[in-house]
Coordinates of C-alpha atoms in Angstrom, one line a residue:
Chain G
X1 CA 104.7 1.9 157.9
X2 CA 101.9 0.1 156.2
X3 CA 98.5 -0.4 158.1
X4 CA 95.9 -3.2 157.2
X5 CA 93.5 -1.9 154.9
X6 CA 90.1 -1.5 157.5
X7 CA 87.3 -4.2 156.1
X8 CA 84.3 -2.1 156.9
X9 CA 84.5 0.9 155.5
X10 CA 85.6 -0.5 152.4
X11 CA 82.4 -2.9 152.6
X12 CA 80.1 0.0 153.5
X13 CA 81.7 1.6 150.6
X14 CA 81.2 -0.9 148.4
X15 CA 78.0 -1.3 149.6
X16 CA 76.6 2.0 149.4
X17 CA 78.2 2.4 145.8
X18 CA 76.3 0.0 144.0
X19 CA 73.1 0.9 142.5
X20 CA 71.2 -0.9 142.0
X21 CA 72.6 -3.3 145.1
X22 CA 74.7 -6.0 144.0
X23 CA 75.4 -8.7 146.9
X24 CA 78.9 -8.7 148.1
X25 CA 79.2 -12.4 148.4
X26 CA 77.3 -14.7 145.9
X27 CA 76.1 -18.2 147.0
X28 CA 74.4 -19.8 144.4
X29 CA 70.0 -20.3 144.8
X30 CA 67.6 -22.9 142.9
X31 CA 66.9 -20.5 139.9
X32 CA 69.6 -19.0 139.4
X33 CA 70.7 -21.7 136.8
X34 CA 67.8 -20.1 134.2
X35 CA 69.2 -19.2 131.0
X36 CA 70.1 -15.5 131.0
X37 CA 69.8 -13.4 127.8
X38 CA 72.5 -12.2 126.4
X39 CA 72.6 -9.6 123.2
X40 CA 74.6 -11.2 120.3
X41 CA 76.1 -8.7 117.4
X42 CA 77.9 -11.5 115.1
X43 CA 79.5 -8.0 113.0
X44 CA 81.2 -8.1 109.9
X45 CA 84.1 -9.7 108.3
X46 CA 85.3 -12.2 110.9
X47 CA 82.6 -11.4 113.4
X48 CA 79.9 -14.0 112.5
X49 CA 82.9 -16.8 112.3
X50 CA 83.9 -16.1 115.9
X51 CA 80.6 -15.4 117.6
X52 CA 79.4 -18.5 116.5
X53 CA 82.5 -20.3 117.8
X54 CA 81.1 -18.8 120.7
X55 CA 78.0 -20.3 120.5
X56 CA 78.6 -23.6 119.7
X57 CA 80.8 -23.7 122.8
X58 CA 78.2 -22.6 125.1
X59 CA 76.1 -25.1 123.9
X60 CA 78.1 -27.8 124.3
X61 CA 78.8 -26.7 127.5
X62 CA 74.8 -26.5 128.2
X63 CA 76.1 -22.9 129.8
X64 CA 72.7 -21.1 131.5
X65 CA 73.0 -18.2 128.6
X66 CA 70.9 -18.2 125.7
X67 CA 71.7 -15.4 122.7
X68 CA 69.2 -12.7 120.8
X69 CA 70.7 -12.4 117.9
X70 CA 70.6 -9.1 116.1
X71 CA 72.4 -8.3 112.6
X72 CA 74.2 -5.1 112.3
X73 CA 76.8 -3.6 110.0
X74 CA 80.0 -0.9 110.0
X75 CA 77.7 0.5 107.0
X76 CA 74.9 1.3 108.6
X77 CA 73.9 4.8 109.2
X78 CA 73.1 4.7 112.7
X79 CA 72.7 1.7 115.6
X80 CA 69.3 0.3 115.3
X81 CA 67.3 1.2 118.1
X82 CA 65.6 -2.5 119.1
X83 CA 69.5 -3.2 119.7
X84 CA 70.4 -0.7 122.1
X85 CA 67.2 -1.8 123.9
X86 CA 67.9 -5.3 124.0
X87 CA 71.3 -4.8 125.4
X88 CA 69.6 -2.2 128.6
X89 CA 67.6 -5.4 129.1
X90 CA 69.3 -7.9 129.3
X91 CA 72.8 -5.8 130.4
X92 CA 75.0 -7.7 129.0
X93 CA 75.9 -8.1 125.1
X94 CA 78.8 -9.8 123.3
X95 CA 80.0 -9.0 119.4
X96 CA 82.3 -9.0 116.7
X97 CA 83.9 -6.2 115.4
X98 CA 81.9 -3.8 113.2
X99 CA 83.7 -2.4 110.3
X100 CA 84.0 1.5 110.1
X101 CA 84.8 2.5 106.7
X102 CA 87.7 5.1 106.8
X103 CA 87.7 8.7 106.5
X104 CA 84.3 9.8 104.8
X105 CA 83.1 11.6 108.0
X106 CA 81.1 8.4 109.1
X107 CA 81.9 7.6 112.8
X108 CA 82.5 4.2 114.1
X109 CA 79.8 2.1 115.1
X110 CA 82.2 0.6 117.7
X111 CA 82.8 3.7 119.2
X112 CA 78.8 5.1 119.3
X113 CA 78.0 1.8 121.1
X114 CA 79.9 2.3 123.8
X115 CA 79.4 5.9 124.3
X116 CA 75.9 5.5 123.9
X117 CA 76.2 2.9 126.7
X118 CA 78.5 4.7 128.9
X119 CA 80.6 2.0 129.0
X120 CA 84.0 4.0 129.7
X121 CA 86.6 1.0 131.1
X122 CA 87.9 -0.9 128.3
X123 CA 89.8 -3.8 129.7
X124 CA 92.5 -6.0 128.0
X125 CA 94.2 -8.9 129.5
X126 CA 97.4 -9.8 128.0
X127 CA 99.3 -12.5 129.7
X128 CA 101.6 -15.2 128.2
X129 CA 99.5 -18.5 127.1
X130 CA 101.3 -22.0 128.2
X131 CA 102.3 -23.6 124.9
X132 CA 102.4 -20.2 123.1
X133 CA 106.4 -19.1 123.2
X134 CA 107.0 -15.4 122.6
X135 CA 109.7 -13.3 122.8
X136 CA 109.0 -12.4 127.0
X137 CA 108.2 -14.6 129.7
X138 CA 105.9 -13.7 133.2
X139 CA 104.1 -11.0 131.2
X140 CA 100.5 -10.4 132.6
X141 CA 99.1 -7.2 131.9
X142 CA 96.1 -5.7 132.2
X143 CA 95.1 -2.7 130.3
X144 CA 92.5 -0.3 131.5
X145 CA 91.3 2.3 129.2
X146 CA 88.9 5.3 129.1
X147 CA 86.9 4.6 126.6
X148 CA 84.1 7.2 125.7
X149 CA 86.3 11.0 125.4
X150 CA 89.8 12.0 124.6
X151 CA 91.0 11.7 120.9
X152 CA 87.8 9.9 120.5
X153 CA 85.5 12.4 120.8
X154 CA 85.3 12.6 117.5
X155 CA 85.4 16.4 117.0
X156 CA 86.8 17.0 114.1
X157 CA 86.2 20.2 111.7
X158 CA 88.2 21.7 108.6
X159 CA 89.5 25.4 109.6
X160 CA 90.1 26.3 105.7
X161 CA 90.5 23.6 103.1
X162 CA 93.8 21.7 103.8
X163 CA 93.9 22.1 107.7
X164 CA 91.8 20.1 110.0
X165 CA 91.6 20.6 113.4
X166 CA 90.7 17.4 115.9
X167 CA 89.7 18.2 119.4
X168 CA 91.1 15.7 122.4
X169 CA 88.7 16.6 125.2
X170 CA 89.7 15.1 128.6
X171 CA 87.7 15.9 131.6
X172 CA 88.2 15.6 135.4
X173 CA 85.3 13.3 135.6
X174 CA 85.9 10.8 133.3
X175 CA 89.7 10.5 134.3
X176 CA 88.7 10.3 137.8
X177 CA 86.2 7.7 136.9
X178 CA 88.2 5.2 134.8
X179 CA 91.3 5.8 137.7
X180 CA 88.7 4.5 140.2
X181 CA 87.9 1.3 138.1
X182 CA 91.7 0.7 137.6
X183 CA 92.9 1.0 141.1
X184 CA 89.5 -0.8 142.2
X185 CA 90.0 -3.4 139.5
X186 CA 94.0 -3.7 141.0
X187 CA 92.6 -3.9 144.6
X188 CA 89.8 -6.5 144.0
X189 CA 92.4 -8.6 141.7
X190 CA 95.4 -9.0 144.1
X191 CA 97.6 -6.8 141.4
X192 CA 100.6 -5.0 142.9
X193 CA 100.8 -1.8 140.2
X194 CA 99.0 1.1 138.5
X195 CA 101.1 2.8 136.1
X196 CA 99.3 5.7 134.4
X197 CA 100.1 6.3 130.6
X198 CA 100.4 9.8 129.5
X199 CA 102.3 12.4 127.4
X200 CA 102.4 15.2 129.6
X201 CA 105.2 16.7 128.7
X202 CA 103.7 17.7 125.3
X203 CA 99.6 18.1 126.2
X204 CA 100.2 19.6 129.4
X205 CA 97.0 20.3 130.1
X206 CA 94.8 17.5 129.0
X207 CA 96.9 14.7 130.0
X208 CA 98.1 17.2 132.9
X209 CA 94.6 16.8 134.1
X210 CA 94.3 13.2 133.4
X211 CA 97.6 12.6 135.8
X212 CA 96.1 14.7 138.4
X213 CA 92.8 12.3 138.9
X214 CA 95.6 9.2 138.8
X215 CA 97.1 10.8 141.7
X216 CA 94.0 11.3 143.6
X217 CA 92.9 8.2 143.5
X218 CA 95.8 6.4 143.9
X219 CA 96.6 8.7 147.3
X220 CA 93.2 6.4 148.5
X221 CA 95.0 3.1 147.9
X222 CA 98.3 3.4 149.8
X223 CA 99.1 -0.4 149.3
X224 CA 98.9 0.0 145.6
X225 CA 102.3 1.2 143.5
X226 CA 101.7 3.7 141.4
X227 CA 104.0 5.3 138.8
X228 CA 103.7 7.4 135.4
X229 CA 105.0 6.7 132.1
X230 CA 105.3 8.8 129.2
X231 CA 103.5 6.7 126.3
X232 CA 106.7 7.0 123.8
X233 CA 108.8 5.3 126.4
X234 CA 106.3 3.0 127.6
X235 CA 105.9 1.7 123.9
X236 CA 109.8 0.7 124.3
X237 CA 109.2 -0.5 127.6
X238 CA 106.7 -2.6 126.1
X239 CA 108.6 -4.2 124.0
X240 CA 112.2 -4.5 125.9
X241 CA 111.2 -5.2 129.5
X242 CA 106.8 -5.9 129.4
X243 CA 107.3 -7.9 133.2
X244 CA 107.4 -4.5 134.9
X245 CA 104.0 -3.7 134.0
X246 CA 100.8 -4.8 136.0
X247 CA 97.5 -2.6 135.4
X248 CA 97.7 0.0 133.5
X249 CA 95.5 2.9 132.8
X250 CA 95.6 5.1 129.9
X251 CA 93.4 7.6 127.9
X252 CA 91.6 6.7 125.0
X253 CA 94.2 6.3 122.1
X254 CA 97.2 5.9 124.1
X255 CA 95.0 3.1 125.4
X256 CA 94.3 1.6 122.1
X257 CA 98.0 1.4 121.2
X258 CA 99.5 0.4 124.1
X259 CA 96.7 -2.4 124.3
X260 CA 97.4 -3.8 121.1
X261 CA 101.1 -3.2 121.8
X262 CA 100.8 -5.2 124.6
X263 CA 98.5 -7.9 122.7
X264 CA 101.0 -8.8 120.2
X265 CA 103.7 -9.0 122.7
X266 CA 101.9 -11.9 124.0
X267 CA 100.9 -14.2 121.4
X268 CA 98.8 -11.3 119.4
X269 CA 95.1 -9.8 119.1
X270 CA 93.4 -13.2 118.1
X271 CA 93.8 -14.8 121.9
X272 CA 93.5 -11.9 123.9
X273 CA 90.3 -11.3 126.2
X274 CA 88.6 -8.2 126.9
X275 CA 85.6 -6.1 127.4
X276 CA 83.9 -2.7 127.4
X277 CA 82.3 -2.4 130.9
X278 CA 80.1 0.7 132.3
X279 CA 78.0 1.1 135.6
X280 CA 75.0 -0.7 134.2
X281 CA 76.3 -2.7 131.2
X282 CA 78.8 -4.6 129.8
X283 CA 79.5 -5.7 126.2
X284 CA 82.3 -8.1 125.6
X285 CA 84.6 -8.4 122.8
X286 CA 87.8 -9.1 121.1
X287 CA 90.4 -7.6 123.5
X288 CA 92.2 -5.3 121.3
X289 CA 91.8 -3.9 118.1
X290 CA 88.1 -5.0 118.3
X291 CA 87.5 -3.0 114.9
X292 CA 89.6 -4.9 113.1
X293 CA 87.5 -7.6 111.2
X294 CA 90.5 -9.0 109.6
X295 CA 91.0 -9.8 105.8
X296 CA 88.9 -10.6 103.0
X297 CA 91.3 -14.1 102.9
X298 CA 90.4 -15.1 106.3
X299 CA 87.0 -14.5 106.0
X300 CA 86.8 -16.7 103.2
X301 CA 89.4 -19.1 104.0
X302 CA 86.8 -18.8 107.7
X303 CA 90.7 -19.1 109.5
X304 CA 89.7 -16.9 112.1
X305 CA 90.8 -17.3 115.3
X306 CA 87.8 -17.4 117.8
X307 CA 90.3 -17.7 121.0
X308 CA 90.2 -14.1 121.9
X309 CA 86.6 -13.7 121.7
X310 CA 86.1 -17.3 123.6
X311 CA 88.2 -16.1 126.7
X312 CA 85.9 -12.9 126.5
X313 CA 82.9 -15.0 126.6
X314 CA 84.2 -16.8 129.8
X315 CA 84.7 -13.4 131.0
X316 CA 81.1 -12.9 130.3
X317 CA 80.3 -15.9 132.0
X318 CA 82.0 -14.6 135.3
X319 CA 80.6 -11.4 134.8
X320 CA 77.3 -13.0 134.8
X321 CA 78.5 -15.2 137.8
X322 CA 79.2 -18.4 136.3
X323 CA 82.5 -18.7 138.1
X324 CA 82.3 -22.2 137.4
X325 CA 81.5 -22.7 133.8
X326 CA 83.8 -19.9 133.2
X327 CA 86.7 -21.9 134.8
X328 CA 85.6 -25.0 132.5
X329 CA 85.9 -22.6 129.1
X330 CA 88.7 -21.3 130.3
X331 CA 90.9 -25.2 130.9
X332 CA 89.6 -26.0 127.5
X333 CA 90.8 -23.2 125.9
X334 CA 94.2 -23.2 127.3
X335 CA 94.4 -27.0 126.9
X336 CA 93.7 -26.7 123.2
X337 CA 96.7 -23.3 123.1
X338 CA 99.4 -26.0 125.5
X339 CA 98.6 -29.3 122.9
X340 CA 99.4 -27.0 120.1
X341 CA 98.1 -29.4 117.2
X342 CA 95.2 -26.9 116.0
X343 CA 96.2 -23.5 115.6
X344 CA 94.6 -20.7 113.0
X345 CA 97.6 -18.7 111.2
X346 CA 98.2 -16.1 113.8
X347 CA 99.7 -18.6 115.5
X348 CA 101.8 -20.3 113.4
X349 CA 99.1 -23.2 112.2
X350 CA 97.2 -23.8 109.9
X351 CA 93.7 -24.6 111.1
X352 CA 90.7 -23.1 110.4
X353 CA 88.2 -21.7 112.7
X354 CA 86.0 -24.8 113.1
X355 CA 88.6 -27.3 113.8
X356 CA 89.8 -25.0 116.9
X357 CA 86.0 -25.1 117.9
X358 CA 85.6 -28.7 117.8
X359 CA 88.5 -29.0 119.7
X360 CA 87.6 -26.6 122.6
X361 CA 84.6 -28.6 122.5
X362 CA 86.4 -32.1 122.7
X363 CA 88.5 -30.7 125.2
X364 CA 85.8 -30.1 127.7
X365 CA 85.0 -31.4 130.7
Chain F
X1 CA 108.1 8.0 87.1
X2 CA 109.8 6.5 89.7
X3 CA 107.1 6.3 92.1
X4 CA 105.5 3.3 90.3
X5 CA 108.0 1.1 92.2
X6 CA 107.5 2.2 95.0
X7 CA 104.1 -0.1 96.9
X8 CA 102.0 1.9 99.4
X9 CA 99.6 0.9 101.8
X10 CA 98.1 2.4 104.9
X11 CA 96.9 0.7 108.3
X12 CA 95.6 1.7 111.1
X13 CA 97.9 2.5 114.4
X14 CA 96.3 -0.1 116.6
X15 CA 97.1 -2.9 113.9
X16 CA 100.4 -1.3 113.3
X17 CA 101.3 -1.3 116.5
X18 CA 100.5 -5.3 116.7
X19 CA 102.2 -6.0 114.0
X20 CA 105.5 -4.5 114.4
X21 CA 105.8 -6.5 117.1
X22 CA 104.6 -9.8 116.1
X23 CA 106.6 -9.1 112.8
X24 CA 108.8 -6.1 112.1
X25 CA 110.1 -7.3 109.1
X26 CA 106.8 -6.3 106.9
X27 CA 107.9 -3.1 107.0
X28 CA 109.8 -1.2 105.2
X29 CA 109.3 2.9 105.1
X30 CA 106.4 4.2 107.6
X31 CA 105.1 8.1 107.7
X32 CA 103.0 9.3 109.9
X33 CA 101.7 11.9 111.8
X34 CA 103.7 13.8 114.9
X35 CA 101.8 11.7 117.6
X36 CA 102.0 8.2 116.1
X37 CA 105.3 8.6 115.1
X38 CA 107.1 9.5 118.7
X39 CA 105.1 6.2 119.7
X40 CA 106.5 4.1 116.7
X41 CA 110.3 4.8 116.6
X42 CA 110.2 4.3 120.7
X43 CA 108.5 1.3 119.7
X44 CA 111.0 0.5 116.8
X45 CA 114.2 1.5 119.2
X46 CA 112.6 -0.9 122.3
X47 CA 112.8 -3.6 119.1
X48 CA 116.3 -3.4 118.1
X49 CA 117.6 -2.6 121.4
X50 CA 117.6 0.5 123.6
X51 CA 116.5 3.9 122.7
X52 CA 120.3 4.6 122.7
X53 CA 120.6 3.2 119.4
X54 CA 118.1 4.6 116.9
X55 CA 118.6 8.0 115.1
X56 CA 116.7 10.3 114.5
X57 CA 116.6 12.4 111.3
X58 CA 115.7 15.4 112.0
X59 CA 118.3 17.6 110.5
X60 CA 120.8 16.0 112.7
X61 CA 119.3 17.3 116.0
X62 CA 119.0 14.7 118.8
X63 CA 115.2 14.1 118.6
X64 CA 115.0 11.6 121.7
X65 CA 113.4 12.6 125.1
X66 CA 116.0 13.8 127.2
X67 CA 115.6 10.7 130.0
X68 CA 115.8 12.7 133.2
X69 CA 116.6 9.9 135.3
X70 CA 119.9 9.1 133.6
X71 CA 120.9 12.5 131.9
X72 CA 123.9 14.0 134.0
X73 CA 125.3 10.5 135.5
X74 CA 127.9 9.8 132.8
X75 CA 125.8 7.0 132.2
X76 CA 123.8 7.1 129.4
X77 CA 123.4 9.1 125.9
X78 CA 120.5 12.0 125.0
X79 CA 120.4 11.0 120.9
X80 CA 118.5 8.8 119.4
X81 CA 120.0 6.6 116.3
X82 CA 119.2 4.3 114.1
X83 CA 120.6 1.7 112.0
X84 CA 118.6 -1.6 110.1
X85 CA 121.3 -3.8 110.8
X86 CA 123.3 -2.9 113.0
X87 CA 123.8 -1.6 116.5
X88 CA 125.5 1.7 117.2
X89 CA 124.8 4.4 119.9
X90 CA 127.0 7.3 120.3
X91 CA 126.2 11.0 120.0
X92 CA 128.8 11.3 117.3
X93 CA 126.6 9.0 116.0
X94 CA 124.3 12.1 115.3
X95 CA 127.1 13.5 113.5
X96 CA 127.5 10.6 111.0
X97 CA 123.8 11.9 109.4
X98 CA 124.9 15.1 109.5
X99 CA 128.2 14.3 107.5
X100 CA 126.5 12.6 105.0
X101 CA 124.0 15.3 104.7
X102 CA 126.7 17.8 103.9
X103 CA 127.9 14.8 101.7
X104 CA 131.4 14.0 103.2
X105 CA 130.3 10.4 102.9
X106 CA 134.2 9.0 103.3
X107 CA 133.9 11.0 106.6
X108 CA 130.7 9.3 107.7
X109 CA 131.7 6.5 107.0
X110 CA 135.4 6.1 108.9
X111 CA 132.8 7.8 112.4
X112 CA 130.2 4.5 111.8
X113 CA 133.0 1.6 111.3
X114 CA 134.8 3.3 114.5
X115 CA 131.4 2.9 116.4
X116 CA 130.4 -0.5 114.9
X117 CA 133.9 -1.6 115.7
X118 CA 133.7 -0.6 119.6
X119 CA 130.3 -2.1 119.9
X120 CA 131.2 -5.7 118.2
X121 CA 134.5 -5.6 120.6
X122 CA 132.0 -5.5 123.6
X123 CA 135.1 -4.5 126.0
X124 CA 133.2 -0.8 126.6
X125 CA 129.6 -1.1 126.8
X126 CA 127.3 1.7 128.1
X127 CA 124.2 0.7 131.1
X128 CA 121.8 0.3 128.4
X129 CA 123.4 -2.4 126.7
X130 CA 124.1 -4.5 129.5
X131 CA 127.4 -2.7 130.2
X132 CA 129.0 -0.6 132.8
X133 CA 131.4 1.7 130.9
X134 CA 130.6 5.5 131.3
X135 CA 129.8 7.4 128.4
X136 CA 133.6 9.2 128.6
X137 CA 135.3 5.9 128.2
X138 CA 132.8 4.6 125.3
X139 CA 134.1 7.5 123.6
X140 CA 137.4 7.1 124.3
X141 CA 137.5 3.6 122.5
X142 CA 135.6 5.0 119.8
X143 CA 138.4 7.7 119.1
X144 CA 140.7 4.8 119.4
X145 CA 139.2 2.9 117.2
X146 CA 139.3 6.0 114.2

């Protein structure tokens, strides 16, 4: 017995939810083709190769963006101040990875960013690339993760010498919170499944609580499936049968494995697309494992592959409602993956990062 | 000593995780902590086939999530085993570590070419390998094959 979802509440909803107001339907106004400003963090290791992929495709593409540039390193102590300020300007920002050295007690630059900027939905979109052949076929996942508590919190203290003990925190709030953007994200995107990613059999409590704000939110969107998977067996599913999954949404570091999981599954972490996105900001990025600035050997050899961070740029682009260049990127991109002539090692070529650029940019429109 | 043969190297989950599936083979040995590890041989067992058919040392105790939905229905097994090359999922499989724990290798031995044997013969094959035999007749053509 399903009944039509009503239109109006939901638009009054929607309407009364966004602060500041955001127009429900966008029809495009002399003016709004001004170049916006967006942050630009080129990072470390293969960072500066791939965000300037990224801006020599917008350029060729005369996109209506224009970049403030700001250099900052894994190394550095904290965020630099004029940074964080750019990015509440101009909302938007997109980066390379930063590397975090390990252990040491110095937390991830990665990590501060988007806490600082509350931006708690992490979003990954692995799907299967035409021209790229992997092991599954009809595999489009999208992988929605809290970003800003859990394992992340980064609580960590040493009892007596020899034993550490790391805090997970979960909270009602944020669980409810990133649940909302999933189902919202599921409803908005014409995607038939939520499956929530948990292990509550062993952290009955925190991920009990977690499950709880799932099942809230999903009783408000009867029309959307929703199941539960322990993460262990979701790993497997992963791997065996990845066409059964549609959205999923996950705590923090379930999240972070199940995305890059997911990732390789599909052609690996150098094409995916993703972002971090909050209620005010947004900060795009490599989809998964966006920490991971990649070996010395590629960053020399500059074999990076700038695919995954050019299909978060046309993310940005839509974000920034550019439907239309977005859609242009997006062809080019995809025309380059189908030809399969130029291809960086991670996919089985031999290219290096430029070659892939000029061929986006050949391949345009 | 010894260990100077032996390479190490550490990576971070996330990477791991990507890799194993884009290519398994660069491993060899992984250790980890509780967490990761319950992810990783999942992952491992979704690789090589069904959780049926990795095993899990842990003094020869079935380490696998019980899998509620299929425990009780003849249908499917509660252990978790594992073998590089080759496929073989019976709870007697469980058994096999034990035996060579207690070093009755011969023993072991005669259990895993019984179980290897049934599988390659592909008459009796259990729901999770595509089959529809119940776990009472898999068994039954494993004894046969002793």
């Amino acid at each position: 017995m399903t009944t039509a979802r009503s239109i109006i509440p939901l638009l009054n909803r929607l309407i009364s939810r966004s602060q500041p107001s955001r127009s429900v339907t966008y029809m495009h106004r002399p003016g709004d083709g001004a170049p916006r400003p967006v942050t630009l963090i080129p990072g470390d290791g293969v960072g500066p190769l791939v965000t300037n992929a990224v801006e020599q495709v917008m350029e060729a593409m005369h996109a209506p963006v224009y970049f403030e540039k700001f250099e900052v390193h894994g190394t550095m102590k904290k965020f630099p101040e004029e940074v964080l300020d750019s990015i509440r300007k101009n909302k938007v920002c997109i980066k390379g990875g930063l590397a975090t050295p390990m252990g040491g007690g110095v937390n991830s630059l990665n990590v501060y960013l988007r806490k600082e900027l509350d931006l708690y939905a992490s979003l990954v979109n692995c799907f299967n690339m035409r021209g790229l052949p992997t092991r599954h076929e009809n595999v489009d996942i999208v992988v929605i993760r809290e970003n800003t508590e859990g394992e992340y919190a980064g609580l960590e203290h040493e009892v007596v010498p020899g034993v550490v003990e790391s805090l997970k925190v979960i909270t009602k709030f944020c669980s409810e919170r990133i649940a909302s953007y999933a189902f919202e994200y599921a409803y908005l995107n014409n995607r038939k499944k939520v499956t929530a990613v948990h292990k509550a059999n062993i952290m009955k409590l925190a991920d009990g609580l977690f499950l709880e704000a799932c099942r809230e939110v999903a009783q408000k969107y009867p029309a959307i499936q929703y199941n539960e998977i322990i993460v262990d067996n979701c790993c497997m599913q992963l791997v065996s049968k990845p066409e059964q999954f549609d959205v999923m949404v996950t705590p923090n570091l379930y999240g972070n494995l199940v995305a890059n999981t997911a990732a390789g599954i599909c052609g690996g972490t150098g094409v995916m697309p993703g972002g971090n996105v909050g209620a005010e900001h947004a900060v795009f990025e490599q989809g998964a494992s966006a920490g991971n600035v990649g070996k010395d050997s590629i960053v020399a050899q500059k074999t990076a592959n700038p695919v995954a961070l050019l299909l978060s740029s046309a993310m940005m682009l839509r974000h920034l409602q550019f439907p239309a260049f977005a859609d242009r990127l997006e062809t080019a991109v995809q025309k380059v993956i189908l030809q399969a002539k130029v291809r960086t090692k991670d996919l089985g070529g031999s290219s290096t990062t430029q070659e892939v650029v000029d061929a986006v940019i050949d391949a345009l429109d | 000593a010894v260990n100077g043969m032996i390479k190490y190297e550490e990576v971070v989950i996330d990477n791991c995780c990507m890799m194993f599936v884009k290519n398994p083979a660069l491993f060899d040995v992984l250790v980890m902590p509780n967490l990761y590890g319950d992810n990783i041989s999942d992952l491992c067992a979704g690789l090589v086939g069904a959780a049926t058919l990795v095993r899990g040392i842990a003094l020869a105790e079935a380490v696998y999530g019980s899998a509620p939905d299929i425990a009780g229905k003849n249908m499917g097994f509660e252990c978790l085993f594992h073998e590089k090359f080759g496929k073989s999922n019976c709870f007697t499989a469980e058994w096999c570590s034990m035996l060579r724990h207690l070093n009755l290798h011969d023993k072991a031995d005669l259990i895993q070419n019984a179980i290897l044997n049934t599988i390659a013969e592909g008459k009796y094959q259990t729901a999770d390998l595509g089959g529809k035999a119940k776990t009472i007749e898999f068994t039954n053509a494993i004894i046969d094959h002793l």
